[in-house]
Amino acid sequence: SFGELRVPPDIWQAFTRYNVWVEPVLLAEWIRLIESYAGYRQPNVRQLAQTLLAWADPERDTRVAREAVARIRADGKPVYCVWSGQRLRGDYDVDHCFPFAAWPCGDAWNLMPASKTINNEKSNRLVTQAALEGASDCITDWWGNAFLADNENARKQFFLEAGQTLPLLIERPEPSDIIDAMKVHRIRLAKDQGLRPWAPGQTISLADMISQAIYQPND
């Protein structure tokens, strides 16, 4: 073990909020430091360090959710749009509850089956607190059928991912605890990134339509 490092809450929050600027500065300074240590012995150290420390863009991967939908349907069970409660027949979309364009997270808990109409309507907007609360039963039912029912490995992976990316306060959370953590994280995203709110059936303004066109593909 390397021991513990304690960071004051205010500094931690600032790092979290401004990480897109802090990280490049730290990497650039780290490369400069390595270059100064290497001196003339390794003239290509800057290029090598930049290659090794290059930012890898996260991939938009929804396979785990689509495979779960296929399993559920193969068992003869229905799959519902979590936002409308409508049964999904045939084609559907996988929505990132928190928009991937703003917060690139492909964890299982963030992937929701949705109708194409609803997903296009929601696009890169942030679900409102009321809409998240209203859909909580549908969301937890989806999690139960898709990830928590039979496969113990999938269940462990689900809660491990949630514990790493959400502000969970207990070691052994239930699905309802994850919903509560999502509500907290939703507030953070709304405050830090100023995302436009969305709720099912909400009218889309002209500005929203233009923004959706800019940020395609949809979630």
GROMACS .gro file of C-alpha atoms in nm:
model
  219
    1SER     CA    1   0.000   0.000   0.000
    2PHE     CA    2   0.113   0.356  -0.072
    3GLY     CA    3  -0.082   0.498   0.220
    4GLU     CA    4  -0.361   0.753   0.202
    5LEU     CA    5  -0.399   1.094   0.045
    6ARG     CA    6  -0.663   1.326   0.187
    7VAL     CA    7  -0.795   1.610  -0.027
    8PRO     CA    8  -1.009   1.889   0.124
    9PRO     CA    9  -1.367   1.873  -0.010
   10ASP     CA   10  -1.350   2.217  -0.173
   11ILE     CA   11  -1.035   2.129  -0.366
   12TRP     CA   12  -1.177   1.791  -0.467
   13GLN     CA   13  -1.492   1.957  -0.596
   14ALA     CA   14  -1.286   2.210  -0.791
   15PHE     CA   15  -1.076   1.933  -0.948
   16THR     CA   16  -1.393   1.746  -1.041
   17ARG     CA   17  -1.556   2.053  -1.192
   18TYR     CA   18  -1.253   2.173  -1.387
   19ASN     CA   19  -1.091   1.838  -1.469
   20VAL     CA   20  -1.107   1.901  -1.845
   21TRP     CA   21  -0.863   2.190  -1.793
   22VAL     CA   22  -0.663   2.058  -1.497
   23GLU     CA   23  -0.567   1.726  -1.655
   24PRO     CA   24  -0.401   1.870  -1.970
   25VAL     CA   25  -0.200   2.114  -1.758
   26LEU     CA   26  -0.080   1.836  -1.527
   27LEU     CA   27   0.015   1.613  -1.821
   28ALA     CA   28   0.202   1.896  -1.993
   29GLU     CA   29   0.396   1.974  -1.675
   30TRP     CA   30   0.470   1.605  -1.619
   31ILE     CA   31   0.609   1.577  -1.974
   32ARG     CA   32   0.822   1.888  -1.917
   33LEU     CA   33   0.958   1.737  -1.594
   34ILE     CA   34   1.042   1.404  -1.759
   35GLU     CA   35   1.212   1.590  -2.044
   36SER     CA   36   1.426   1.787  -1.798
   37TYR     CA   37   1.536   1.465  -1.624
   38ALA     CA   38   1.625   1.293  -1.951
   39GLY     CA   39   1.830   1.587  -2.078
   40TYR     CA   40   2.028   1.509  -2.392
   41ARG     CA   41   2.035   1.134  -2.327
   42GLN     CA   42   1.687   1.081  -2.472
   43PRO     CA   43   1.609   1.354  -2.725
   44ASN     CA   44   1.277   1.190  -2.823
   45VAL     CA   45   1.139   1.170  -2.469
   46ARG     CA   46   0.879   1.445  -2.529
   47GLN     CA   47   0.731   1.269  -2.832
   48LEU     CA   48   0.734   0.934  -2.650
   49ALA     CA   49   0.567   1.079  -2.341
   50GLN     CA   50   0.299   1.254  -2.548
   51THR     CA   51   0.223   0.926  -2.725
   52LEU     CA   52   0.199   0.729  -2.401
   53LEU     CA   53  -0.012   0.993  -2.227
   54ALA     CA   54  -0.243   1.066  -2.520
   55TRP     CA   55  -0.609   1.104  -2.422
   56ALA     CA   56  -0.822   0.811  -2.537
   57ASP     CA   57  -1.170   0.924  -2.635
   58PRO     CA   58  -1.433   0.707  -2.462
   59GLU     CA   59  -1.635   0.482  -2.691
   60ARG     CA   60  -2.011   0.491  -2.705
   61ASP     CA   61  -2.085   0.122  -2.643
   62THR     CA   62  -2.438   0.003  -2.563
   63ARG     CA   63  -2.387  -0.367  -2.629
   64VAL     CA   64  -2.439  -0.473  -2.268
   65ALA     CA   65  -2.787  -0.319  -2.270
   66ARG     CA   66  -2.879  -0.458  -2.612
   67GLU     CA   67  -2.766  -0.805  -2.511
   68ALA     CA   68  -2.981  -0.776  -2.198
   69VAL     CA   69  -3.285  -0.676  -2.407
   70ALA     CA   70  -3.226  -0.977  -2.633
   71ARG     CA   71  -3.211  -1.212  -2.331
   72ILE     CA   72  -3.527  -1.070  -2.178
   73ARG     CA   73  -3.718  -1.102  -2.503
   74ALA     CA   74  -3.585  -1.454  -2.556
   75ASP     CA   75  -3.741  -1.544  -2.220
   76GLY     CA   76  -4.075  -1.416  -2.349
   77LYS     CA   77  -4.078  -1.109  -2.125
   78PRO     CA   78  -4.165  -0.755  -2.238
   79VAL     CA   79  -3.923  -0.463  -2.239
   80TYR     CA   80  -4.051  -0.114  -2.169
   81CYS     CA   81  -3.933   0.238  -2.243
   82VAL     CA   82  -3.824   0.362  -1.900
   83TRP     CA   83  -3.941   0.717  -1.971
   84SER     CA   84  -4.288   0.654  -2.113
   85GLY     CA   85  -4.373   0.307  -1.981
   86GLN     CA   86  -4.457   0.207  -2.338
   87ARG     CA   87  -4.384  -0.153  -2.434
   88LEU     CA   88  -4.104  -0.167  -2.690
   89ARG     CA   89  -4.197  -0.380  -2.987
   90GLY     CA   90  -3.938  -0.433  -3.255
   91ASP     CA   91  -3.679  -0.159  -3.291
   92TYR     CA   92  -3.574   0.063  -3.000
   93ASP     CA   93  -3.291   0.288  -2.881
   94VAL     CA   94  -3.057   0.264  -2.584
   95ASP     CA   95  -3.055   0.598  -2.404
   96HIS     CA   96  -2.779   0.725  -2.178
   97CYS     CA   97  -2.977   0.858  -1.883
   98PHE     CA   98  -2.707   1.121  -1.832
   99PRO     CA   99  -2.604   1.239  -2.181
  100PHE     CA  100  -2.289   1.076  -2.313
  101ALA     CA  101  -2.192   1.397  -2.493
  102ALA     CA  102  -2.172   1.580  -2.160
  103TRP     CA  103  -2.061   1.298  -1.932
  104PRO     CA  104  -1.923   0.995  -2.122
  105CYS     CA  105  -2.033   0.705  -1.902
  106GLY     CA  106  -2.128   0.371  -2.057
  107ASP     CA  107  -2.191   0.190  -1.728
  108ALA     CA  108  -2.485  -0.048  -1.722
  109TRP     CA  109  -2.681   0.162  -1.471
  110ASN     CA  110  -2.671   0.459  -1.715
  111LEU     CA  111  -2.808   0.263  -2.015
  112MET     CA  112  -3.187   0.267  -2.052
  113PRO     CA  113  -3.415   0.113  -2.318
  114ALA     CA  114  -3.623   0.384  -2.481
  115SER     CA  115  -3.847   0.432  -2.780
  116LYS     CA  116  -3.686   0.604  -3.075
  117THR     CA  117  -3.932   0.892  -3.047
  118ILE     CA  118  -3.852   0.952  -2.681
  119ASN     CA  119  -3.478   0.919  -2.734
  120ASN     CA  120  -3.480   1.168  -3.020
  121GLU     CA  121  -3.686   1.406  -2.807
  122LYS     CA  122  -3.451   1.375  -2.511
  123SER     CA  123  -3.131   1.388  -2.717
  124ASN     CA  124  -2.850   1.551  -2.515
  125ARG     CA  125  -3.070   1.712  -2.253
  126LEU     CA  126  -3.063   1.626  -1.883
  127VAL     CA  127  -3.361   1.447  -1.734
  128THR     CA  128  -3.536   1.654  -1.468
  129GLN     CA  129  -3.546   1.548  -1.105
  130ALA     CA  130  -3.921   1.492  -1.129
  131ALA     CA  131  -3.887   1.282  -1.444
  132LEU     CA  132  -3.613   1.071  -1.286
  133GLU     CA  133  -3.827   1.019  -0.978
  134GLY     CA  134  -4.130   0.931  -1.191
  135ALA     CA  135  -3.933   0.674  -1.391
  136SER     CA  136  -3.755   0.520  -1.091
  137ASP     CA  137  -3.979   0.211  -1.073
  138CYS     CA  138  -3.939   0.142  -1.445
  139ILE     CA  139  -3.563   0.193  -1.418
  140THR     CA  140  -3.519  -0.042  -1.123
  141ASP     CA  141  -3.740  -0.303  -1.293
  142TRP     CA  142  -3.519  -0.277  -1.601
  143TRP     CA  143  -3.202  -0.316  -1.392
  144GLY     CA  144  -3.351  -0.615  -1.213
  145ASN     CA  145  -3.441  -0.799  -1.532
  146ALA     CA  146  -3.130  -0.698  -1.724
  147PHE     CA  147  -2.842  -0.714  -1.477
  148LEU     CA  148  -2.945  -0.823  -1.128
  149ALA     CA  149  -3.170  -1.126  -1.168
  150ASP     CA  150  -2.969  -1.439  -1.244
  151ASN     CA  151  -2.606  -1.364  -1.328
  152GLU     CA  152  -2.400  -1.300  -1.015
  153ASN     CA  153  -2.104  -1.169  -1.214
  154ALA     CA  154  -2.326  -0.918  -1.394
  155ARG     CA  155  -2.473  -0.813  -1.060
  156LYS     CA  156  -2.128  -0.756  -0.908
  157GLN     CA  157  -2.015  -0.562  -1.215
  158PHE     CA  158  -2.328  -0.347  -1.204
  159PHE     CA  159  -2.278  -0.240  -0.843
  160LEU     CA  160  -1.900  -0.203  -0.887
  161GLU     CA  161  -1.952   0.042  -1.173
  162ALA     CA  162  -2.216   0.234  -0.982
  163GLY     CA  163  -1.988   0.261  -0.679
  164GLN     CA  164  -1.706   0.400  -0.892
  165THR     CA  165  -1.904   0.663  -1.081
  166LEU     CA  166  -2.188   0.768  -0.850
  167PRO     CA  167  -2.181   0.934  -0.506
  168LEU     CA  168  -2.298   0.624  -0.317
  169LEU     CA  169  -2.283   0.655   0.059
  170ILE     CA  170  -2.311   0.289   0.162
  171GLU     CA  171  -2.104  -0.022   0.084
  172ARG     CA  172  -2.392  -0.256  -0.010
  173PRO     CA  173  -2.642  -0.045  -0.201
  174GLU     CA  174  -2.984  -0.147  -0.322
  175PRO     CA  175  -3.126  -0.026  -0.656
  176SER     CA  176  -3.316   0.247  -0.470
  177ASP     CA  177  -2.984   0.375  -0.330
  178ILE     CA  178  -2.848   0.403  -0.683
  179ILE     CA  179  -3.154   0.605  -0.786
  180ASP     CA  180  -3.087   0.840  -0.493
  181ALA     CA  181  -2.722   0.871  -0.596
  182MET     CA  182  -2.831   0.949  -0.952
  183LYS     CA  183  -3.048   1.232  -0.822
  184VAL     CA  184  -2.747   1.381  -0.645
  185HIS     CA  185  -2.529   1.343  -0.952
  186ARG     CA  186  -2.801   1.493  -1.171
  187ILE     CA  187  -2.789   1.808  -0.957
  188ARG     CA  188  -2.411   1.824  -1.002
  189LEU     CA  189  -2.436   1.791  -1.380
  190ALA     CA  190  -2.707   2.056  -1.397
  191LYS     CA  191  -2.498   2.295  -1.187
  192ASP     CA  192  -2.156   2.230  -1.338
  193GLN     CA  193  -2.247   2.192  -1.706
  194GLY     CA  194  -2.568   2.387  -1.743
  195LEU     CA  195  -2.742   2.113  -1.941
  196ARG     CA  196  -3.089   2.184  -2.073
  197PRO     CA  197  -3.362   2.002  -1.873
  198TRP     CA  198  -3.589   1.740  -2.025
  199ALA     CA  199  -3.906   1.558  -1.917
  200PRO     CA  200  -4.131   1.326  -2.122
  201GLY     CA  201  -4.372   1.526  -2.337
  202GLN     CA  202  -4.182   1.850  -2.288
  203THR     CA  203  -4.205   2.093  -2.580
  204ILE     CA  204  -3.878   2.145  -2.766
  205SER     CA  205  -3.787   2.503  -2.851
  206LEU     CA  206  -3.621   2.612  -3.175
  207ALA     CA  207  -3.295   2.665  -2.984
  208ASP     CA  208  -3.312   2.309  -2.853
  209MET     CA  209  -3.372   2.173  -3.203
  210ILE     CA  210  -3.066   2.359  -3.335
  211SER     CA  211  -2.858   2.234  -3.042
  212GLN     CA  212  -2.973   1.877  -3.100
  213ALA     CA  213  -2.863   1.900  -3.463
  214ILE     CA  214  -2.520   2.023  -3.353
  215TYR     CA  215  -2.467   1.750  -3.094
  216GLN     CA  216  -2.577   1.450  -3.301
  217PRO     CA  217  -2.561   1.154  -3.275
  218ASN     CA  218  -2.834   1.126  -3.016
  219ASP     CA  219  -2.798   0.936  -2.695
   0.00000   0.00000   0.00000
